[in-house]
Amino acid sequence: MGVNLTLITPELVVTGLAFVVMIISLLVPKDQKKGLAYLSVFGLITTLVILYLMIDVQGTLFNGMYVVDAFGSFLKMLVVLSSLMAIIMGVQYVEKFITGFVGEFCFLVLFATLGMMTLVSAGDFITLYVALELMTISFIILVGFGKRIFRATEAAIKYLLLSAFSSGVLLYGLTLVYGAAKTTNIDGIMEYIAQGETPPVLLLGIVFLISGFGFKVSAVPFHMWTPDVYEGAPTPVTALLSVASKGAAFGVFMRVFLKALPGNVELWMPVIIAITVLTILLGNFVAIPQKNIKRLLAFSGVAQAGYMLLGLVAFSTVGVSAALFYALMYVFCNMGAFGVVIAFSQAGGSDEIQDYNGLWKRSPFLAAVMLVSLLSLAGIPPLVGFVGKFQLFKAIMEQGYVWLVFVALGMSMVSVYYYLLVAKAMYLKDPKENTPIKVPMGMQITLLATMIITLFLGIYPTPLTNLATQVAKTFF
Amino acid sequence: MITLNHYLLLSAILFCIGLYGALSKRNAVAILICIELMLNAVNINLVAFTKFLTPEVLTGQIFAIFVIVVAACEVAVGLAIVIAIYRDRSSVVVENLDWLKW
């Protein structure tokens, strides 16, 4: 049986790139590794182009263990795009705070990217588990490798213990589902469930699966690691963790529940709805008293995960397409916000919100990017966040969950409050010092791009909406 | 006669011991050991399912090998971080890891 390797060209490119970067980084002297970042950026742009050309390609490899479809390609583009931005924005940060480890930063990000790309294409529980762990272990090292960054090691050990714990739980769930369905293949499980049997062991397995995936997308009550890890990790890693790992985990969550388990949707849907409501409520309320910008963005990320879960609750093509749109829009907004945090801490500032006082006097550009990103996350009209939320609310409204729309809408209002607290600090208060902040070139271009995309897609979202709708037809 | 249920029961008991230990132990190394117990419970599950349900298809056993390999990687990274934190604080008691808190 022949294997059509052209289907996995993007993965092969990233794998090759990661190994090349790793080997070269061992050979060149510590202070000359900046070229590796350019190499990684170039490779990732190539991957992005290949993925864009491959968006309509469908097929399976290795007896259905690996699925290439539009849904996977869309999420792979999301993942590669965020890694690209994280490397561009992170190089200077890593050079300044973790001197001499730029090579390690690049190849670990590339391996994490590979893990996430494989994760969203997994057609079998074995592929799923290995991909998930490749992603998680790379991220654990990335969180902890800045030894001189205050508290990074602590964040790493917390992430390690909790994620190992959660993957243990997830794995137990996977084996129980395997025991019930007698196969680890996602299509096989779908066929088994279509026969109409639901033994208790399968139910138990589904509960374990929900908690395992809930941990990865940081849904309440499995979110406790999020603020600590986000605060302690080097900021470029936090940025990548908050968008890419969440997007990828969300993709596999959707694939397993919409492809393998749609047969007994009435059994797991109440649990998902409860988790979604809790996530939106708690994420938004706990974000209010935060004093640290990274912690604030962590809790806002928890709340945003809740909004993305609304797409799963809707259980329709419209819902999935809205969730995909939201996930991609979240990349641009969050990367913009974290980019400002990175630039600010490079200029010597801390992560405390009160240090952002009067930022617009020191750097009008950074303050503007932060404002646009935060307002878009809050869902204010001319920006893309509004379109994303509108589509999600429309999708769940169509399914008759009017009360859920009210909860989500009310909580968006709450979120405006804490996002505007940051805006107030930036624009209305006086700075402690007046030195202007110098922003590196690559960072400037990336931040400008995120801001323009946030504005442009807010005014004219049709191309992305069409793409997301086309992709969402993979299910149903 | 030992049936599938006996194996599943053993695995469930082992999983619960691991779960209890991971939640109650104070030493980071002990927590890692308890997580290993949970993963071994998973392996017993996988091998038992393969032997009793699909003896001709070895999916579960292959899965178990993957789990063992990945668990080894996880522990390697884990112990490295435990050493790093010990150098930092001279302690690996998780209750003392409280610099990050709201």
XYZ file of C-alpha atoms in Angstrom:
578
model
C 0.000 0.000 0.000
C 1.489 3.300 -1.064
C 1.600 6.272 1.274
C 0.878 9.640 -0.274
C 3.431 11.764 1.550
C 2.518 14.939 -0.340
C -0.482 15.202 1.968
C 1.782 15.928 4.918
C 4.196 18.316 3.175
C 3.644 21.110 5.761
C 4.408 18.754 8.643
C 7.501 17.450 6.872
C 8.740 21.003 6.245
C 8.288 21.926 9.899
C 9.960 18.695 11.073
C 12.947 19.255 8.788
C 13.193 22.871 9.820
C 13.078 21.992 13.523
C 15.887 19.443 13.189
C 18.030 21.752 11.032
C 17.615 24.591 13.523
C 18.413 22.245 16.421
C 21.598 20.909 14.804
C 22.872 24.314 13.654
C 22.140 25.781 17.068
C 24.491 23.193 18.595
C 27.270 24.101 16.152
C 27.365 27.915 16.154
C 28.682 30.062 19.056
C 26.163 31.286 21.613
C 26.107 34.911 20.503
C 25.567 34.246 16.794
C 22.255 32.428 16.854
C 20.045 35.242 15.655
C 20.163 33.907 12.082
C 18.324 30.801 13.278
C 15.316 32.966 14.063
C 15.329 34.324 10.485
C 15.597 30.761 9.175
C 12.644 29.642 11.319
C 10.560 32.632 10.244
C 11.332 31.939 6.585
C 10.464 28.232 6.998
C 7.211 29.004 8.765
C 6.173 31.467 6.047
C 6.822 28.737 3.457
C 4.695 26.325 5.510
C 1.933 28.900 5.697
C 1.907 29.286 1.911
C 1.836 25.501 1.396
C -1.035 25.183 3.871
C -2.986 27.911 2.121
C -2.571 26.130 -1.214
C -3.604 22.831 0.372
C -6.780 24.025 2.064
C -9.066 22.010 -0.234
C -7.003 18.822 -0.129
C -8.622 15.862 1.564
C -7.244 12.449 2.383
C -6.139 10.020 5.035
C -2.778 8.428 5.700
C -1.542 5.386 7.596
C -4.892 3.547 7.655
C -6.862 6.542 8.855
C -4.503 7.415 11.716
C -3.828 10.782 10.134
C -6.571 12.861 8.538
C -5.904 15.770 6.208
C -8.984 17.939 5.678
C -10.010 21.593 5.455
C -10.739 21.789 9.188
C -7.250 20.573 10.046
C -5.585 22.830 7.469
C -7.406 25.889 8.768
C -6.273 25.230 12.337
C -2.753 24.432 11.144
C -2.647 27.850 9.489
C -3.749 29.373 12.775
C -1.019 27.508 14.658
C 1.755 28.330 12.162
C 0.710 31.987 12.057
C 0.885 32.286 15.842
C 4.275 30.544 16.031
C 5.524 32.894 13.330
C 4.430 35.957 15.281
C 5.736 34.521 18.563
C 9.217 34.006 17.058
C 9.339 37.463 15.442
C 8.210 39.171 18.633
C 10.152 36.925 20.967
C 13.691 37.026 19.558
C 14.741 40.282 21.200
C 13.031 39.324 24.450
C 14.860 35.988 24.569
C 18.172 37.662 23.685
C 17.745 40.140 26.486
C 16.390 37.971 29.303
C 17.588 34.452 28.388
C 20.843 35.362 26.648
C 22.346 32.724 24.398
C 19.273 30.515 24.071
C 17.685 31.890 20.889
C 18.375 28.591 19.061
C 16.670 26.566 21.775
C 13.730 28.950 21.757
C 13.302 28.574 17.985
C 13.501 24.795 17.744
C 11.308 24.206 20.796
C 8.665 26.510 19.310
C 8.969 24.567 16.042
C 8.528 21.208 17.813
C 5.532 22.551 19.708
C 4.149 23.757 16.357
C 4.666 20.294 14.887
C 2.837 18.765 17.859
C -0.098 21.128 17.431
C -0.258 20.560 13.667
C -0.352 16.806 14.169
C -2.882 17.182 16.957
C -5.505 18.878 14.801
C -5.070 16.202 12.119
C -5.197 13.184 14.431
C -7.603 10.526 13.202
C -6.748 8.024 15.889
C -6.331 8.133 19.670
C -2.693 7.032 19.444
C -1.781 9.901 17.097
C -3.815 12.230 19.276
C -1.997 11.250 22.458
C 1.515 11.391 20.995
C 0.832 14.770 19.325
C -0.674 16.172 22.513
C 2.376 15.155 24.510
C 4.821 16.484 21.899
C 3.071 19.819 22.199
C 2.838 19.742 26.006
C 6.419 18.645 26.696
C 7.815 21.281 24.314
C 5.717 23.888 26.079
C 6.829 22.730 29.541
C 10.467 23.220 28.526
C 9.652 26.586 26.925
C 7.906 27.779 30.094
C 10.829 26.792 32.300
C 13.891 27.407 30.149
C 14.337 31.014 31.208
C 16.052 30.065 34.432
C 16.952 33.622 35.331
C 13.427 34.896 34.810
C 11.863 35.286 38.213
C 9.384 32.454 38.902
C 9.735 30.732 35.516
C 10.840 27.459 37.108
C 7.916 27.525 39.471
C 5.516 28.078 36.590
C 7.166 25.178 34.736
C 6.787 22.709 37.593
C 3.172 23.712 38.119
C 2.480 23.267 34.417
C 4.338 19.955 34.347
C 2.561 18.385 37.332
C -0.894 19.562 36.327
C -0.572 18.690 32.648
C 0.899 15.255 33.401
C -1.986 14.724 35.790
C -4.555 15.821 33.222
C -3.049 13.716 30.454
C -3.239 10.735 32.824
C -6.950 11.406 33.245
C -7.434 11.955 29.508
C -5.585 8.739 28.724
C -7.748 6.737 31.124
C -10.768 8.139 29.302
C -9.279 7.205 25.928
C -8.715 3.600 27.075
C -12.272 3.315 28.372
C -13.666 4.533 25.056
C -11.310 2.104 23.306
C -12.573 -0.705 25.537
C -16.184 0.061 24.663
C -15.715 0.598 20.925
C -12.890 -1.949 20.441
C -11.049 0.501 18.198
C -8.981 3.649 18.661
C -9.923 5.060 15.266
C -12.205 8.095 15.384
C -14.290 6.926 12.416
C -14.507 3.447 13.928
C -15.818 4.891 17.176
C -18.412 6.897 15.256
C -19.630 3.713 13.542
C -19.775 1.924 16.883
C -21.820 4.683 18.509
C -24.139 4.870 15.496
C -25.273 1.340 16.418
C -27.050 2.918 19.370
C -25.407 1.225 22.344
C -24.108 3.310 25.259
C -22.508 1.113 27.901
C -21.643 2.836 31.228
C -17.929 2.452 30.535
C -18.276 4.688 27.452
C -20.035 7.345 29.531
C -17.257 7.249 32.103
C -14.745 7.581 29.282
C -16.530 10.642 27.868
C -16.470 12.330 31.294
C -12.704 11.741 31.519
C -12.257 13.067 27.974
C -14.157 16.264 28.785
C -11.986 16.927 31.827
C -8.778 16.156 29.938
C -9.599 18.436 26.994
C -11.097 21.013 29.370
C -7.680 21.305 30.983
C -5.971 21.985 27.661
C -8.418 24.698 26.583
C -8.376 26.042 30.187
C -12.103 25.748 30.794
C -13.420 26.185 34.339
C -13.068 24.134 36.638
C -9.839 22.938 35.004
C -8.316 26.408 34.549
C -6.305 26.728 37.777
C -2.929 26.387 36.026
C -3.600 29.161 33.520
C -2.896 32.365 35.515
C 0.185 30.980 37.267
C 1.773 29.562 34.127
C 0.933 32.637 32.041
C 2.424 34.962 34.614
C 5.598 32.985 35.234
C 6.493 31.986 31.674
C 8.610 34.184 29.352
C 6.079 36.490 27.653
C 6.544 35.267 24.027
C 5.892 31.718 25.300
C 2.811 32.941 27.156
C 1.561 34.525 23.948
C 2.032 31.300 21.978
C 0.536 29.193 24.762
C -2.523 31.400 24.986
C -3.432 31.326 21.294
C -1.886 28.327 19.547
C -2.133 25.641 22.205
C -5.671 26.729 22.972
C -6.647 26.735 19.299
C -5.117 23.314 18.656
C -6.624 21.747 21.771
C -9.944 23.267 20.824
C -9.648 21.759 17.344
C -9.057 18.254 18.641
C -11.836 18.726 21.212
C -14.214 19.521 18.342
C -12.951 16.712 16.137
C -13.405 14.075 18.847
C -16.797 15.274 20.012
C -18.301 16.163 16.626
C -16.755 13.322 14.602
C -16.532 10.398 17.052
C -19.237 11.097 19.609
C -22.112 12.940 17.881
C -24.262 9.810 18.313
C -24.931 10.496 21.977
C -24.897 14.271 21.927
C -27.816 14.459 24.377
C -25.618 12.802 27.019
C -22.557 15.064 26.901
C -24.143 18.341 25.847
C -25.475 19.294 29.337
C -21.946 18.899 30.761
C -20.459 21.075 28.004
C -23.136 23.742 28.533
C -22.450 23.803 32.291
C -18.690 24.112 31.694
C -19.224 26.871 29.122
C -21.405 28.963 31.421
C -19.015 28.526 34.361
C -16.036 29.421 32.172
C -17.594 32.620 30.861
C -18.808 33.703 34.313
C -15.694 32.928 36.325
C -13.176 34.044 33.709
C -14.747 37.486 33.415
C -15.411 38.096 37.096
C -12.008 36.976 38.361
C -10.260 39.127 35.729
C -11.628 42.298 37.371
C -9.388 42.465 40.489
C -6.152 41.477 38.674
C -3.191 43.824 39.067
C -0.818 42.052 36.669
C -1.402 42.441 32.931
C -0.388 38.847 32.140
C -2.760 37.509 34.791
C -5.523 39.751 33.462
C -4.960 38.420 29.955
C -4.887 34.869 31.379
C -8.324 35.233 32.926
C -9.623 37.020 29.852
C -8.257 34.011 27.910
C -10.262 31.685 30.158
C -13.378 33.715 29.374
C -12.570 33.677 25.624
C -12.236 29.873 25.793
C -15.779 29.868 27.122
C -16.960 31.901 24.118
C -15.233 29.466 21.754
C -16.990 26.572 23.508
C -20.292 28.229 22.540
C -19.503 27.049 19.011
C -19.495 23.460 20.253
C -22.713 24.053 22.199
C -24.426 25.259 19.012
C -23.649 21.852 17.433
C -24.187 23.076 13.871
C -22.185 24.189 10.841
C -22.847 27.818 11.737
C -21.562 27.205 15.261
C -18.352 25.502 14.149
C -17.654 28.184 11.561
C -18.269 30.926 14.146
C -15.932 29.201 16.602
C -13.205 28.893 13.947
C -13.618 32.552 13.020
C -13.396 33.457 16.695
C -10.283 31.326 17.231
C -8.464 33.038 14.342
C -9.557 36.516 15.368
C -8.399 35.720 18.919
C -4.896 35.041 17.522
C -4.583 38.571 16.129
C -6.072 40.351 19.143
C -4.180 38.399 21.785
C -0.895 38.485 19.881
C -1.287 42.256 19.598
C -1.857 42.620 23.330
C 0.993 40.299 24.286
C 3.275 42.000 21.754
C 2.794 45.264 23.610
C 3.534 43.500 26.912
C 6.750 42.077 25.397
C 7.864 45.452 23.983
C 7.073 47.173 27.265
C 9.009 44.710 29.418
C 11.992 44.929 27.022
C 12.042 48.654 27.679
C 12.443 47.921 31.372
C 8.826 48.074 32.491
C 7.205 45.494 34.761
C 4.007 43.571 34.098
C 2.001 45.462 36.710
C -0.932 47.399 35.237
C -0.056 50.534 37.230
C 3.270 50.670 35.372
C 1.292 51.159 32.154
C 0.200 54.566 33.457
C 0.570 57.178 30.737
C 1.878 54.734 28.157
C 0.477 56.842 25.318
C 2.868 59.661 26.175
C 5.847 57.329 26.075
C 4.774 55.402 22.977
C 1.509 56.320 21.232
C 1.942 53.347 18.890
C 2.082 50.701 21.657
C -0.845 52.282 23.483
C -2.921 52.318 20.281
C -2.189 48.637 19.514
C -3.061 47.645 23.080
C -6.284 49.648 22.979
C -7.404 48.160 19.654
C -6.583 44.615 20.790
C -8.376 44.946 24.114
C -11.461 46.608 22.616
C -11.603 43.892 19.985
C -11.389 41.201 22.698
C -14.228 42.965 24.497
C -16.302 42.949 21.290
C -16.694 46.655 20.494
C -18.339 47.181 17.046
C -15.967 48.343 14.337
C -13.427 45.680 15.355
C -13.244 42.009 14.479
C -14.092 40.824 18.006
C -17.606 42.151 17.564
C -18.140 40.145 14.371
C -16.806 37.009 16.078
C -19.085 37.349 19.075
C -22.056 38.272 16.898
C -21.661 35.099 14.813
C -21.328 32.918 17.914
C -24.404 34.429 19.543
C -26.363 34.044 16.306
C -25.365 30.387 16.113
C -26.552 29.538 19.628
C -29.648 31.675 19.208
C -30.627 29.523 16.211
C -30.470 26.478 18.477
C -32.825 28.128 20.974
C -30.421 28.870 23.833
C -31.698 32.419 24.384
C -30.738 32.461 28.079
C -27.192 31.502 27.149
C -26.993 34.483 24.779
C -28.070 36.760 27.623
C -25.427 35.326 29.960
C -22.683 35.666 27.324
C -23.776 39.172 26.358
C -23.941 40.329 29.974
C -20.483 38.952 30.625
C -19.127 40.782 27.555
C -20.274 43.981 29.227
C -18.382 42.976 32.381
C -15.298 42.327 30.264
C -15.443 45.855 28.817
C -14.946 47.127 32.384
C -11.650 45.400 33.086
C -10.287 45.959 29.580
C -11.032 49.655 29.934
C -9.227 49.741 33.292
C -6.035 49.091 31.314
C -7.020 51.707 28.725
C -7.670 54.191 31.534
C -4.214 53.563 32.997
C -2.630 54.032 29.562
C -4.474 57.177 28.479
C -5.732 59.094 31.506
C -2.963 58.730 34.090
C 0.440 60.409 34.159
C 3.584 58.400 33.549
C 6.256 58.032 36.254
C 9.006 58.645 33.705
C 8.843 60.265 30.301
C 11.482 58.349 28.336
C 10.016 57.259 24.992
C 9.964 53.498 24.371
C 11.914 52.223 21.380
C 10.167 49.381 19.563
C 12.287 47.024 17.405
C 11.532 46.894 13.669
C 10.189 43.297 13.426
C 7.957 43.901 16.402
C 6.628 47.135 14.886
C 5.683 45.412 11.643
C 3.966 42.526 13.445
C 2.029 44.793 15.761
C 0.984 47.036 12.887
C -0.165 43.952 10.950
C -2.269 42.653 13.855
C -3.853 46.080 14.292
C -4.655 46.480 10.596
C -6.084 42.957 10.358
C -8.196 43.528 13.474
C -9.634 46.690 11.927
C -9.966 45.358 8.388
C -11.710 42.107 9.293
C -14.007 44.046 11.596
C -15.187 46.207 8.716
C -15.087 43.561 6.007
C -15.227 40.050 7.565
C -16.735 38.270 4.516
C -13.580 36.534 3.169
C -12.770 34.944 6.513
C -16.416 34.104 7.189
C -16.691 32.344 3.838
C -13.506 30.411 4.493
C -14.675 29.376 7.981
C -18.082 28.283 6.678
C -16.481 26.235 3.935
C -14.150 24.615 6.473
C -16.935 23.878 8.953
C -18.675 21.687 6.378
C -16.152 18.963 7.322
C -18.602 18.041 10.071
C -22.345 17.379 9.778
C -10.478 -17.908 36.340
C -9.249 -14.343 35.932
C -11.586 -12.367 33.645
C -11.443 -8.938 32.038
C -13.314 -7.463 34.996
C -10.574 -8.444 37.414
C -8.015 -6.582 35.333
C -10.259 -3.538 35.001
C -10.847 -3.540 38.751
C -7.110 -3.737 39.416
C -6.539 -0.879 36.983
C -9.306 1.228 38.549
C -7.875 0.682 42.042
C -4.366 1.554 40.845
C -5.689 4.678 39.089
C -7.485 5.810 42.242
C -4.385 5.248 44.397
C -2.382 7.328 41.929
C -5.061 10.026 41.820
C -5.238 10.199 45.610
C -1.466 10.330 45.896
C -1.090 13.028 43.234
C -3.620 15.194 45.045
C -2.371 14.637 48.596
C 1.430 14.277 48.399
C 3.560 17.310 49.211
C 6.818 16.331 47.547
C 7.055 17.013 43.795
C 8.933 13.745 43.180
C 6.249 11.771 45.018
C 3.599 13.441 42.860
C 5.501 12.401 39.728
C 5.606 8.805 41.029
C 1.846 8.878 41.649
C 1.236 10.160 38.109
C 3.301 7.197 36.863
C 0.949 4.931 38.824
C -2.003 6.468 36.950
C -0.289 5.878 33.613
C 0.455 2.271 34.553
C -3.208 1.768 35.388
C -3.895 2.968 31.854
C -1.410 0.429 30.481
C -3.074 -2.449 32.354
C -6.399 -1.312 30.891
C -5.000 -1.236 27.362
C -3.306 -4.621 27.512
C -6.295 -6.286 29.163
C -8.727 -4.885 26.574
C -6.513 -6.140 23.759
C -6.159 -9.606 25.242
C -9.848 -10.151 25.976
C -11.667 -8.127 23.308
C -9.502 -8.042 20.169
C -6.793 -10.703 20.566
C -6.044 -10.632 16.817
C -5.538 -6.834 16.557
C -2.801 -5.489 18.814
C -3.828 -1.790 18.854
C -3.979 -1.585 22.624
C -0.564 -3.074 23.176
C 1.008 -0.699 20.666
C -0.766 2.153 22.428
C 0.699 0.933 25.735
C 4.227 1.084 24.277
C 3.610 4.674 23.174
C 2.333 5.540 26.647
C 5.466 4.079 28.260
C 7.777 6.023 25.934
C 5.962 9.330 26.389
C 5.819 8.827 30.165
C 9.590 8.384 30.180
C 10.027 11.688 28.302
C 7.688 13.431 30.699
C 9.606 12.173 33.731
C 12.946 13.185 32.187
C 11.725 16.754 31.749
C 10.002 16.637 35.120
C 13.080 15.610 37.069
C 15.169 18.247 35.279
C 12.721 20.900 36.418
C 12.645 19.455 39.940
C 16.455 19.794 40.093
C 16.234 23.368 38.771
C 13.704 24.298 41.420
C 15.719 22.593 44.143
C 18.723 24.752 43.222
C 16.458 27.788 43.408
C 14.724 27.153 46.702
C 16.441 24.165 48.394
C 13.044 22.495 48.618
C 10.743 20.458 46.398
C 7.681 20.688 48.635
C 4.856 21.939 46.440
C 3.270 23.964 49.255
C 6.327 26.208 49.271
C 5.883 27.069 45.598
C 3.760 30.093 46.326
C 5.449 32.996 44.591
C 2.724 32.978 41.969
C -0.557 33.725 43.631
C -3.490 36.089 43.394
